């Protein structure tokens, strides 16, 4: 692929897919038939370049319609947006869900990550590949976490066309996965989102705050949502004003639930006080940490709560446009959020005059395409803007120069929906939940060797043992991975760790985004660590040397240990420690800085490889 345009032409279907998104081209400079007028001047250059952020949706449009992105389709999209083909090629090849090589129209993604690996993903993959084989018209791809850990093992079938069709198989068997791939329209419907919340229908349901509506309201009905307290918080926000909202969020002690635990009120205040305009709000719904699926359940079971929460956050920081960056592997969440946003817009809850208060705010959904690194906020901004999802150096921080170089507040789904109870119950009542330093309720994603996997809502301060008692450990517990692949392992005799940010930190662990993966003594720990290393090697964006090289060296050393091909394990463990320190100290973002955490904890706390 070159900076120049090649001779390849798009097919009629590829051209139609791009035109459906961008509209028909106005001149030959954009790919239309040439006229005499086009020979006199170039039109649309700067205007087209300002639409660079439509590159990712354009790639989705072609990939959804055809199943892969040809050189002709990429050239045509580049002409429409005035993007150099080499840059667009770099973007297209950045994402795992896109292909620039011919492949069948149907792709079956089979998850091979931690929860699914423990549930027999390798056997599932082998069985599916044997049943489908070559010439079946289905491409079977081993995939990182699909966010369906409570129903592991999982598979996602995507059949290109107009419209694109998807089918989820979880828990998947060979027969179910093959049916989803061969006939996605005939595959069984996914179970209700409420089934992912074991506390629904059990004692203590009345204590739920964030999940109180999941399984109670019809997720498609705005009227049902409002009948169960919906939009009370937004009305309260308008009553107290933007400064009042920020004050309530600050007094409540709300911190980010994505893992960084940065005070939300301080982030909002810093964004709102910036003189540069416009301001933007970005909701990060690209939860790609293996073992994480809480945001998916909220969006599928209570989508209007996120629409309301984003509107409140936008009002507080002075933003009139919000972007919801949603995982490409979440077809049902996408459908639910598109419907909820459309209904809210039609009923005056989004648009030029929200609730008749003279405040304009709207939400646009941007789909990710399979890149864990895009969970990092600045990589997410680059992805939305139509560039490779590589993290930016900080400072400047997003509150000063974020999306499109403007002040931006970025929060994940769980953080935002916490704003609703803060405004309805008051900051003091909210802060009384949990502990003094970790306030409010917290969502935990429990999966692995437990009887009742799913999302659990507990106040901060509950212990790890109490959470696992609710979930029910199946057999003799071997280890618990706390915080996901970027977290760390704890031993079965450490279950009294309080689930707070400070409690896990004092115990030498991390709460992260709330992942709790339990493994019994039947799970081969060395293979699990190798899978974690493979995950980080695959997901490294390659921008900085410590992460790009370090993740590869980490995987190589673990391969030697597991397969007993090295001189001795001690020298490889010493190498792992050296590489891990370099990644932690010198990587540009959290991916490289945490890629060694789980392996280090397994060696030091569990005695792995002894």
Coordinates of C-alpha atoms in Angstrom, one line a residue:
X1 CA 0.0 0.0 0.0
X2 CA 1.4 3.4 -1.0
X3 CA 0.7 7.0 -0.5
X4 CA -0.6 7.1 -4.0
X5 CA -3.9 5.8 -5.2
X6 CA -3.7 2.5 -7.1
X7 CA -5.6 1.2 -10.1
X8 CA -8.0 -1.0 -8.2
X9 CA -11.6 -0.1 -8.4
X10 CA -14.4 -0.7 -5.9
X11 CA -17.2 -3.1 -6.7
X12 CA -20.7 -1.8 -6.9
X13 CA -21.4 -3.3 -3.5
X14 CA -18.4 -1.7 -2.0
X15 CA -19.2 1.7 -3.5
X16 CA -22.8 1.4 -2.3
X17 CA -21.6 0.6 1.3
X18 CA -19.5 3.8 1.4
X19 CA -22.1 5.9 -0.3
X20 CA -24.7 4.8 2.2
X21 CA -22.6 6.3 5.0
X22 CA -21.2 9.4 3.2
X23 CA -23.8 10.1 0.6
X24 CA -23.1 10.1 -3.2
X25 CA -19.8 11.8 -4.3
X26 CA -20.2 15.3 -5.6
X27 CA -17.3 15.3 -8.1
X28 CA -14.6 13.1 -9.6
X29 CA -12.3 14.3 -6.9
X30 CA -14.3 12.1 -4.6
X31 CA -14.8 9.2 -7.0
X32 CA -17.7 10.2 -9.2
X33 CA -17.6 10.2 -13.0
X34 CA -15.5 13.1 -14.3
X35 CA -17.2 16.2 -15.8
X36 CA -15.8 19.2 -17.5
X37 CA -16.2 21.3 -14.4
X38 CA -14.0 18.8 -12.4
X39 CA -11.1 19.7 -14.6
X40 CA -11.0 23.3 -13.5
X41 CA -10.7 23.1 -9.7
X42 CA -10.5 20.6 -6.9
X43 CA -13.5 20.7 -4.5
X44 CA -14.0 19.4 -1.0
X45 CA -10.4 19.0 0.1
X46 CA -10.4 20.8 3.5
X47 CA -14.1 19.9 4.0
X48 CA -13.4 16.2 3.3
X49 CA -10.3 16.2 5.6
X50 CA -12.5 17.5 8.4
X51 CA -14.5 14.3 8.0
X52 CA -11.5 12.1 8.8
X53 CA -13.3 10.8 11.9
X54 CA -15.7 8.9 9.5
X55 CA -12.8 6.6 8.4
X56 CA -13.6 4.0 11.1
X57 CA -17.4 4.0 10.4
X58 CA -16.5 3.8 6.7
X59 CA -14.3 0.7 7.3
X60 CA -17.1 -0.8 9.3
X61 CA -19.5 -0.1 6.4
X62 CA -17.4 -2.0 3.9
X63 CA -16.5 -4.8 6.3
X64 CA -20.1 -5.3 7.3
X65 CA -21.4 -5.4 3.7
X66 CA -18.6 -7.5 2.1
X67 CA -16.8 -9.3 5.0
X68 CA -13.4 -7.8 4.2
X69 CA -11.8 -4.6 2.9
X70 CA -10.3 -4.7 -0.6
X71 CA -7.7 -2.3 -2.0
X72 CA -10.4 -0.8 -4.3
X73 CA -12.8 -0.2 -1.5
X74 CA -10.1 1.3 0.7
X75 CA -9.0 3.6 -2.2
X76 CA -12.6 4.7 -2.8
X77 CA -13.1 5.5 0.9
X78 CA -9.8 7.4 0.9
X79 CA -10.9 9.5 -2.1
X80 CA -14.1 10.3 -0.4
X81 CA -12.4 11.5 2.8
X82 CA -9.1 12.8 1.3
X83 CA -7.1 10.4 3.5
X84 CA -3.7 9.0 2.2
X85 CA -4.2 5.3 1.4
X86 CA -1.1 4.3 3.4
X87 CA -2.7 5.9 6.5
X88 CA -6.0 4.3 6.0
X89 CA -4.3 0.9 5.5
X90 CA -2.5 1.4 8.8
X91 CA -5.9 2.0 10.5
X92 CA -7.6 -0.9 8.8
X93 CA -4.9 -3.3 9.8
X94 CA -4.9 -2.1 13.4
X95 CA -8.2 -3.7 14.3
X96 CA -8.7 -7.5 14.7
X97 CA -12.2 -7.5 13.4
X98 CA -11.2 -6.1 10.0
X99 CA -9.5 -8.0 7.2
X100 CA -7.7 -6.6 4.2
X101 CA -7.4 -10.1 2.7
X102 CA -10.2 -12.0 1.1
X103 CA -12.1 -14.2 3.5
X104 CA -15.6 -15.8 3.6
X105 CA -18.6 -13.6 4.3
X106 CA -19.2 -15.4 7.6
X107 CA -16.7 -15.2 10.4
X108 CA -17.0 -17.2 13.6
X109 CA -15.1 -15.7 16.5
X110 CA -14.4 -18.3 19.2
X111 CA -13.2 -16.9 22.5
X112 CA -10.0 -18.5 23.8
X113 CA -9.4 -16.1 26.7
X114 CA -9.2 -16.8 30.4
X115 CA -12.8 -17.7 31.4
X116 CA -13.4 -19.5 28.2
X117 CA -10.1 -21.3 28.2
X118 CA -11.0 -22.7 31.7
X119 CA -14.3 -23.8 30.3
X120 CA -12.9 -25.8 27.4
X121 CA -12.4 -23.3 24.6
X122 CA -9.6 -25.3 23.0
X123 CA -11.8 -28.3 22.6
X124 CA -14.6 -26.2 21.3
X125 CA -12.3 -24.6 18.7
X126 CA -11.0 -28.0 17.5
X127 CA -14.5 -29.4 17.2
X128 CA -15.8 -26.4 15.3
X129 CA -12.8 -26.3 12.9
X130 CA -13.2 -30.1 12.3
X131 CA -17.0 -29.7 11.6
X132 CA -16.7 -26.7 9.3
X133 CA -13.3 -27.2 7.6
X134 CA -12.2 -25.7 4.4
X135 CA -14.8 -24.8 1.8
X136 CA -17.6 -24.3 4.3
X137 CA -17.9 -20.6 3.6
X138 CA -17.1 -19.8 7.3
X139 CA -13.8 -18.5 8.6
X140 CA -13.1 -19.6 12.2
X141 CA -11.0 -17.2 14.2
X142 CA -9.7 -17.7 17.7
X143 CA -10.6 -14.5 19.5
X144 CA -9.7 -12.6 22.7
X145 CA -12.4 -12.1 25.3
X146 CA -15.9 -11.5 23.8
X147 CA -17.3 -10.2 27.1
X148 CA -19.5 -13.2 27.7
X149 CA -17.5 -14.7 30.5
X150 CA -20.6 -15.6 32.6
X151 CA -21.7 -17.9 29.8
X152 CA -18.3 -19.4 28.9
X153 CA -17.3 -20.8 26.4
X154 CA -18.5 -18.3 23.9
X155 CA -18.7 -17.7 20.2
X156 CA -19.8 -14.8 18.0
X157 CA -20.9 -15.3 14.3
X158 CA -20.9 -12.3 12.0
X159 CA -22.4 -12.8 8.5
X160 CA -21.6 -9.9 6.1
X161 CA -24.4 -8.5 4.0
X162 CA -27.0 -5.7 3.9
X163 CA -27.9 -5.8 6.7
X164 CA -25.0 -7.6 8.6
X165 CA -26.3 -10.4 10.7
X166 CA -24.9 -11.6 14.0
X167 CA -25.5 -14.5 16.4
X168 CA -24.1 -15.2 19.8
X169 CA -23.6 -18.8 21.1
X170 CA -22.9 -18.9 24.8
X171 CA -22.4 -21.2 26.5
X172 CA -21.3 -22.7 23.1
X173 CA -21.2 -26.3 22.0
X174 CA -19.8 -27.4 18.7
X175 CA -23.4 -27.8 17.4
X176 CA -24.6 -24.4 18.6
X177 CA -21.6 -22.6 17.3
X178 CA -21.9 -24.3 13.9
X179 CA -25.6 -23.4 13.8
X180 CA -24.8 -19.7 14.7
X181 CA -22.3 -19.6 11.8
X182 CA -24.3 -21.4 9.2
X183 CA -27.7 -19.9 10.0
X184 CA -27.4 -16.8 12.2
X185 CA -31.1 -15.9 11.7
X186 CA -32.1 -19.3 13.1
X187 CA -29.8 -19.4 16.1
X188 CA -31.5 -19.2 19.5
X189 CA -32.0 -15.8 21.0
X190 CA -29.5 -14.7 23.7
X191 CA -30.9 -15.1 27.3
X192 CA -32.2 -12.0 29.1
X193 CA -29.6 -9.7 30.5
X194 CA -31.1 -10.2 34.0
X195 CA -29.8 -13.8 34.0
X196 CA -26.3 -12.3 34.1
X197 CA -27.2 -10.8 37.5
X198 CA -27.6 -13.7 40.0
X199 CA -28.9 -11.3 42.7
X200 CA -32.0 -10.6 40.6
X201 CA -34.9 -12.6 42.2
X202 CA -32.9 -13.4 45.3
X203 CA -32.9 -12.1 48.8
X204 CA -31.3 -8.7 48.9
X205 CA -32.6 -7.6 45.6
X206 CA -34.0 -4.4 47.2
X207 CA -30.4 -3.4 48.2
X208 CA -29.4 -3.1 44.5
X209 CA -28.7 0.4 43.4
X210 CA -27.0 0.3 40.0
X211 CA -28.7 -2.9 38.9
X212 CA -32.1 -2.2 40.4
X213 CA -33.9 -1.9 37.1
X214 CA -32.2 -4.8 35.3
X215 CA -34.8 -7.6 34.9
X216 CA -37.5 -5.2 36.1
X217 CA -37.9 -2.7 33.3
X218 CA -38.4 -3.5 29.6
X219 CA -35.1 -2.3 28.1
X220 CA -36.8 -1.2 24.9
X221 CA -39.5 1.0 26.7
X222 CA -38.7 4.6 27.6
X223 CA -42.1 4.8 29.4
X224 CA -41.2 1.8 31.6
X225 CA -37.9 3.4 32.4
X226 CA -39.5 6.6 33.5
X227 CA -42.1 4.7 35.5
X228 CA -39.2 3.3 37.6
X229 CA -37.5 6.5 38.4
X230 CA -35.9 7.3 35.1
X231 CA -35.0 10.9 34.3
X232 CA -35.6 12.0 37.9
X233 CA -31.8 12.6 38.2
X234 CA -31.7 14.7 35.0
X235 CA -34.5 16.9 36.4
X236 CA -32.6 17.3 39.6
X237 CA -29.4 18.2 37.6
X238 CA -31.3 21.0 35.8
X239 CA -32.6 22.2 39.2
X240 CA -29.2 22.6 40.8
X241 CA -27.2 23.6 37.7
X242 CA -23.9 22.4 36.3
X243 CA -21.8 23.6 39.2
X244 CA -24.3 21.9 41.6
X245 CA -24.0 18.6 39.8
X246 CA -20.2 18.7 39.9
X247 CA -20.4 19.6 43.6
X248 CA -22.7 16.7 44.4
X249 CA -20.4 14.2 42.4
X250 CA -17.3 15.6 44.2
X251 CA -19.0 15.4 47.7
X252 CA -20.1 11.8 47.0
X253 CA -16.5 10.8 46.5
X254 CA -17.2 9.1 43.2
X255 CA -14.0 7.9 41.5
X256 CA -13.6 6.2 38.1
X257 CA -14.6 2.6 37.9
X258 CA -12.4 1.6 35.0
X259 CA -9.4 0.9 37.1
X260 CA -7.6 4.3 37.4
X261 CA -9.9 5.5 40.3
X262 CA -9.4 9.1 39.4
X263 CA -11.9 11.5 41.2
X264 CA -14.8 12.1 38.8
X265 CA -15.8 15.5 40.2
X266 CA -12.3 16.8 39.8
X267 CA -12.2 15.6 36.1
X268 CA -15.5 17.2 35.4
X269 CA -14.5 20.5 37.1
X270 CA -11.3 20.6 35.2
X271 CA -13.1 20.1 31.9
X272 CA -15.9 22.6 32.6
X273 CA -13.4 25.3 33.6
X274 CA -11.5 25.2 30.3
X275 CA -12.0 28.4 28.2
X276 CA -11.5 26.5 24.9
X277 CA -14.7 25.3 23.2
X278 CA -16.4 23.1 22.3
X279 CA -16.2 20.6 25.1
X280 CA -16.8 16.9 24.6
X281 CA -18.1 14.0 26.6
X282 CA -16.9 10.5 25.8
X283 CA -18.3 7.3 27.3
X284 CA -15.8 4.4 27.2
X285 CA -17.8 1.3 26.6
X286 CA -14.9 -0.6 25.1
X287 CA -14.5 -3.0 28.0
X288 CA -12.0 -5.5 26.6
X289 CA -10.2 -6.6 29.7
X290 CA -10.5 -10.4 29.9
X291 CA -13.2 -11.3 32.4
X292 CA -15.0 -7.9 32.2
X293 CA -18.7 -7.8 31.1
X294 CA -20.4 -5.4 33.5
X295 CA -20.9 -2.5 31.1
X296 CA -22.4 -4.9 28.5
X297 CA -25.0 -6.1 31.0
X298 CA -26.0 -2.5 32.0
X299 CA -26.3 -1.4 28.3
X300 CA -28.4 -4.5 27.5
X301 CA -30.6 -4.5 30.6
X302 CA -30.9 -0.8 31.4
X303 CA -29.8 1.3 28.3
X304 CA -31.8 4.4 29.1
X305 CA -29.8 4.8 32.4
X306 CA -26.7 5.4 30.3
X307 CA -28.4 7.8 28.0
X308 CA -29.6 9.8 31.0
X309 CA -26.2 9.7 32.8
X310 CA -24.4 10.9 29.7
X311 CA -26.8 13.8 29.3
X312 CA -26.2 14.8 32.9
X313 CA -22.4 14.5 32.5
X314 CA -22.5 16.6 29.3
X315 CA -24.6 19.2 31.0
X316 CA -22.1 19.4 33.9
X317 CA -19.0 19.8 31.8
X318 CA -20.6 22.1 29.2
X319 CA -20.6 19.6 26.3
X320 CA -23.2 19.5 23.6
X321 CA -22.0 16.4 21.9
X322 CA -21.3 13.0 23.5
X323 CA -19.7 10.0 21.9
X324 CA -20.4 6.4 23.1
X325 CA -17.5 4.2 22.0
X326 CA -18.9 0.7 22.0
X327 CA -17.1 -2.6 21.6
X328 CA -17.6 -4.1 18.2
X329 CA -18.2 -7.5 19.8
X330 CA -21.4 -6.3 21.5
X331 CA -24.1 -6.6 18.8
X332 CA -27.1 -6.7 21.3
X333 CA -25.7 -3.8 23.3
X334 CA -25.4 -1.8 20.1
X335 CA -29.0 -2.6 19.1
X336 CA -30.3 -1.6 22.6
X337 CA -28.3 1.6 22.7
X338 CA -29.2 2.7 19.2
X339 CA -32.9 2.2 20.1
X340 CA -32.7 4.0 23.4
X341 CA -30.9 7.0 21.9
X342 CA -33.4 7.2 19.0
X343 CA -36.3 7.1 21.4
X344 CA -34.8 9.7 23.7
X345 CA -34.2 12.0 20.7
X346 CA -37.8 11.5 19.5
X347 CA -39.2 12.4 22.9
X348 CA -37.2 15.5 23.5
X349 CA -34.7 14.0 25.9
X350 CA -31.9 14.5 23.5
X351 CA -31.5 17.1 20.8
X352 CA -31.7 20.9 20.6
X353 CA -33.8 21.5 23.7
X354 CA -33.5 18.7 26.3
X355 CA -36.6 18.6 28.5
X356 CA -37.4 22.1 27.4
X357 CA -34.5 23.5 29.4
X358 CA -32.7 25.2 26.6
X359 CA -29.8 22.8 26.7
X360 CA -28.7 21.0 23.5
X361 CA -27.1 17.6 23.8
X362 CA -26.9 14.6 21.5
X363 CA -25.1 11.2 21.5
X364 CA -23.3 9.5 18.7
X365 CA -22.3 5.9 18.8
X366 CA -18.9 4.9 17.5
X367 CA -18.1 1.2 17.2
X368 CA -14.8 -0.2 18.1
X369 CA -13.4 -3.0 16.0
X370 CA -11.4 -5.3 18.3
X371 CA -8.5 -3.4 20.0
X372 CA -7.9 -3.7 23.7
X373 CA -5.6 -0.7 23.7
X374 CA -8.6 1.5 22.7
X375 CA -9.8 1.2 26.3
X376 CA -7.0 3.7 27.1
X377 CA -8.6 7.1 26.8
X378 CA -6.3 8.9 24.4
X379 CA -6.1 5.8 22.2
X380 CA -9.8 5.9 22.1
X381 CA -9.7 9.6 21.0
X382 CA -7.4 8.7 18.2
X383 CA -9.7 5.8 17.1
X384 CA -12.7 8.1 17.0
X385 CA -10.7 10.7 15.0
X386 CA -9.8 8.1 12.3
X387 CA -6.3 7.3 13.3
X388 CA -4.6 4.2 14.7
X389 CA -5.7 3.6 18.3
X390 CA -2.3 4.5 19.8
X391 CA -2.0 6.3 23.2
X392 CA -0.9 9.9 23.3
X393 CA 1.8 11.3 25.5
X394 CA 0.5 13.2 28.5
X395 CA 0.5 16.1 29.3
X396 CA -1.5 17.7 27.8
X397 CA -4.3 15.8 29.6
X398 CA -7.7 15.1 28.0
X399 CA -9.4 17.8 30.2
X400 CA -7.3 20.3 28.3
X401 CA -6.8 18.8 24.9
X402 CA -8.7 15.6 24.3
X403 CA -11.0 14.6 21.5
X404 CA -10.4 16.7 18.4
X405 CA -7.9 18.7 20.5
X406 CA -10.7 20.1 22.7
X407 CA -11.4 19.7 26.5
X408 CA -12.9 16.3 27.0
X409 CA -14.3 14.3 30.0
X410 CA -14.0 10.6 29.5
X411 CA -15.7 8.0 31.8
X412 CA -16.7 4.4 31.5
X413 CA -20.3 3.1 31.7
X414 CA -20.2 2.1 35.4
X415 CA -18.8 5.5 36.5
X416 CA -21.5 7.4 34.6
X417 CA -24.5 5.4 35.9
X418 CA -23.3 6.0 39.4
X419 CA -24.2 9.6 38.9
X420 CA -27.9 8.8 38.9
X421 CA -28.2 7.6 42.5
X422 CA -25.9 10.4 43.6
X423 CA -28.4 13.0 42.4
X424 CA -31.5 11.1 43.4
X425 CA -30.4 10.1 47.0
X426 CA -28.0 12.9 47.6
X427 CA -24.3 12.9 47.9
X428 CA -24.2 12.3 51.7
X429 CA -26.5 9.2 51.5
X430 CA -24.4 7.9 48.6
X431 CA -21.1 8.5 50.4
X432 CA -22.5 6.5 53.4
X433 CA -22.5 3.4 51.2
X434 CA -19.1 1.7 51.2
X435 CA -16.1 3.0 53.1
X436 CA -14.7 6.4 53.8
X437 CA -12.2 6.3 50.9
X438 CA -14.1 4.0 48.5
X439 CA -17.7 5.2 48.4
X440 CA -20.8 3.8 46.8
X441 CA -21.7 0.5 45.3
X442 CA -19.3 -1.5 43.0
X443 CA -20.0 -4.0 40.2
X444 CA -17.9 -7.1 40.2
X445 CA -17.6 -9.5 37.2
X446 CA -17.4 -13.0 38.7
X447 CA -16.6 -16.0 36.4
X448 CA -14.5 -19.1 36.2
X449 CA -14.9 -22.0 38.6
X450 CA -18.0 -20.8 40.3
X451 CA -21.6 -22.0 40.4
X452 CA -23.3 -18.7 39.8
X453 CA -21.1 -16.5 37.5
X454 CA -22.4 -13.1 36.7
X455 CA -22.4 -9.4 37.8
X456 CA -22.6 -8.8 41.5
X457 CA -23.3 -5.4 43.1
X458 CA -21.9 -5.0 46.6
X459 CA -20.9 -1.9 48.6
X460 CA -17.2 -1.2 48.8
X461 CA -15.7 -2.9 51.8
X462 CA -17.2 -6.4 51.3
X463 CA -14.5 -9.0 51.3
X464 CA -13.4 -11.2 48.4
X465 CA -14.5 -14.2 50.4
X466 CA -18.0 -12.8 50.9
X467 CA -18.3 -12.2 47.1
X468 CA -17.1 -15.8 46.3
X469 CA -19.6 -17.2 48.8
X470 CA -22.4 -15.5 46.9
X471 CA -21.1 -17.0 43.6
X472 CA -20.3 -20.4 45.0
X473 CA -16.9 -21.9 44.3
X474 CA -17.3 -25.3 42.6
X475 CA -14.2 -27.2 43.7
X476 CA -11.0 -26.7 45.7
X477 CA -9.9 -23.2 45.0
X478 CA -6.5 -22.8 43.5
X479 CA -6.2 -19.1 42.9
X480 CA -8.3 -15.9 42.2
X481 CA -7.3 -13.4 39.5
X482 CA -8.3 -10.0 40.8
X483 CA -8.5 -7.1 38.3
X484 CA -8.3 -9.1 35.1
X485 CA -5.3 -9.8 32.9
X486 CA -3.7 -6.5 34.1
X487 CA -4.4 -7.4 37.7
X488 CA -2.9 -10.0 40.0
X489 CA -3.4 -13.4 41.6
X490 CA -4.3 -14.0 45.2
X491 CA -4.2 -17.2 47.2
X492 CA -7.2 -19.0 48.7
X493 CA -6.0 -18.0 52.2
X494 CA -6.2 -14.3 51.3
X495 CA -10.0 -14.1 50.8
X496 CA -10.4 -11.7 53.7
X497 CA -9.1 -8.9 51.4
X498 CA -11.6 -6.0 51.5
X499 CA -12.8 -5.1 48.1
X500 CA -11.8 -1.4 48.1
X501 CA -9.2 0.5 46.2
X502 CA -7.1 1.0 49.3
X503 CA -7.7 -2.5 50.7
X504 CA -6.5 -4.3 47.6
X505 CA -3.6 -1.9 47.3
X506 CA -2.5 -2.7 50.8
X507 CA -2.7 -6.4 50.1
X508 CA -0.4 -6.0 47.1
X509 CA -3.3 -6.6 44.6
X510 CA -5.5 -4.3 42.5
X511 CA -9.2 -3.9 42.1
X512 CA -9.0 -2.8 38.5
X513 CA -12.3 -2.8 36.8
X514 CA -13.8 -5.3 39.2
X515 CA -12.8 -8.6 37.5
X516 CA -12.9 -11.7 39.8
X517 CA -11.8 -14.9 38.0
X518 CA -11.8 -18.0 40.2
X519 CA -9.8 -21.0 39.2
X520 CA -9.9 -24.4 40.9
X521 CA -7.1 -27.0 41.0
X522 CA -8.1 -28.5 37.7
X523 CA -7.0 -25.4 35.8
X524 CA -3.4 -25.6 34.5
X525 CA -1.9 -22.4 35.8
X526 CA 1.2 -22.2 33.6
X527 CA -0.9 -22.4 30.4
X528 CA -3.1 -19.7 31.9
X529 CA -0.1 -17.4 32.4
X530 CA 1.0 -18.1 28.8
X531 CA -2.4 -17.1 27.5
X532 CA -2.2 -13.8 29.4
X533 CA 1.3 -13.2 27.9
X534 CA -0.1 -14.0 24.4
X535 CA -3.0 -11.6 25.0
X536 CA -0.7 -8.7 25.8
X537 CA 1.7 -9.5 22.9
X538 CA -1.3 -9.4 20.5
X539 CA -2.9 -6.3 22.0
X540 CA 0.3 -4.1 22.3
X541 CA -0.1 -1.3 19.8
X542 CA 3.7 -1.4 19.2
X543 CA 4.2 2.3 19.6
X544 CA 6.8 2.2 22.4
X545 CA 9.8 -0.2 22.5
X546 CA 9.4 -1.4 26.1
X547 CA 5.9 -2.8 25.5
X548 CA 6.5 -3.8 21.8
X549 CA 9.6 -5.8 22.6
X550 CA 8.9 -6.6 26.3
X551 CA 5.5 -8.4 25.7
X552 CA 7.2 -10.6 23.0
X553 CA 10.1 -11.5 25.3
X554 CA 7.7 -12.2 28.2
X555 CA 5.8 -14.7 26.0
X556 CA 8.9 -16.3 24.7
X557 CA 10.3 -16.9 28.2
X558 CA 6.9 -18.4 29.4
X559 CA 6.9 -20.7 26.3
X560 CA 10.3 -22.0 27.3
X561 CA 9.2 -22.6 30.8
X562 CA 6.0 -24.3 29.9
X563 CA 7.4 -26.4 27.2
X564 CA 10.7 -27.1 29.1
X565 CA 12.9 -26.0 26.1
X566 CA 15.0 -23.5 28.0
X567 CA 18.3 -24.1 29.9
X568 CA 16.6 -23.7 33.3
X569 CA 13.4 -22.0 34.6
X570 CA 15.4 -19.8 37.1
X571 CA 17.2 -17.9 34.4
X572 CA 14.0 -17.3 32.5
X573 CA 12.2 -16.1 35.6
X574 CA 15.1 -13.7 36.2
X575 CA 14.7 -12.5 32.6
X576 CA 11.0 -12.1 33.2
X577 CA 11.6 -9.9 36.2
X578 CA 14.0 -7.7 34.3
X579 CA 11.7 -7.3 31.3
X580 CA 8.7 -6.7 33.6
X581 CA 10.5 -3.9 35.4
X582 CA 11.4 -2.3 32.1
X583 CA 7.9 -2.4 30.8
X584 CA 6.5 -1.1 34.1
X585 CA 8.9 1.8 34.3
X586 CA 9.1 2.9 30.6
X587 CA 5.9 2.0 28.7
X588 CA 3.9 4.9 27.5
X589 CA 0.5 3.6 28.8
X590 CA -1.1 1.2 31.2
X591 CA -1.0 -1.8 28.9
X592 CA 2.8 -2.1 29.0
X593 CA 2.9 -0.9 32.6
X594 CA 0.6 -3.7 33.8
X595 CA 1.5 -6.5 31.3
X596 CA 3.8 -8.2 33.9
X597 CA 1.5 -7.9 36.9
X598 CA -0.4 -11.2 36.7
X599 CA 2.8 -13.2 35.9
X600 CA 4.7 -11.6 38.7
X601 CA 1.9 -12.3 41.3
X602 CA 1.7 -15.9 40.1
X603 CA 5.4 -16.4 40.6
X604 CA 5.6 -14.6 44.0
X605 CA 2.3 -15.4 45.6
X606 CA 1.4 -18.8 44.1
X607 CA 4.8 -20.3 43.6
X608 CA 4.2 -20.9 39.9
X609 CA 7.0 -22.8 38.2
X610 CA 8.5 -24.1 41.5

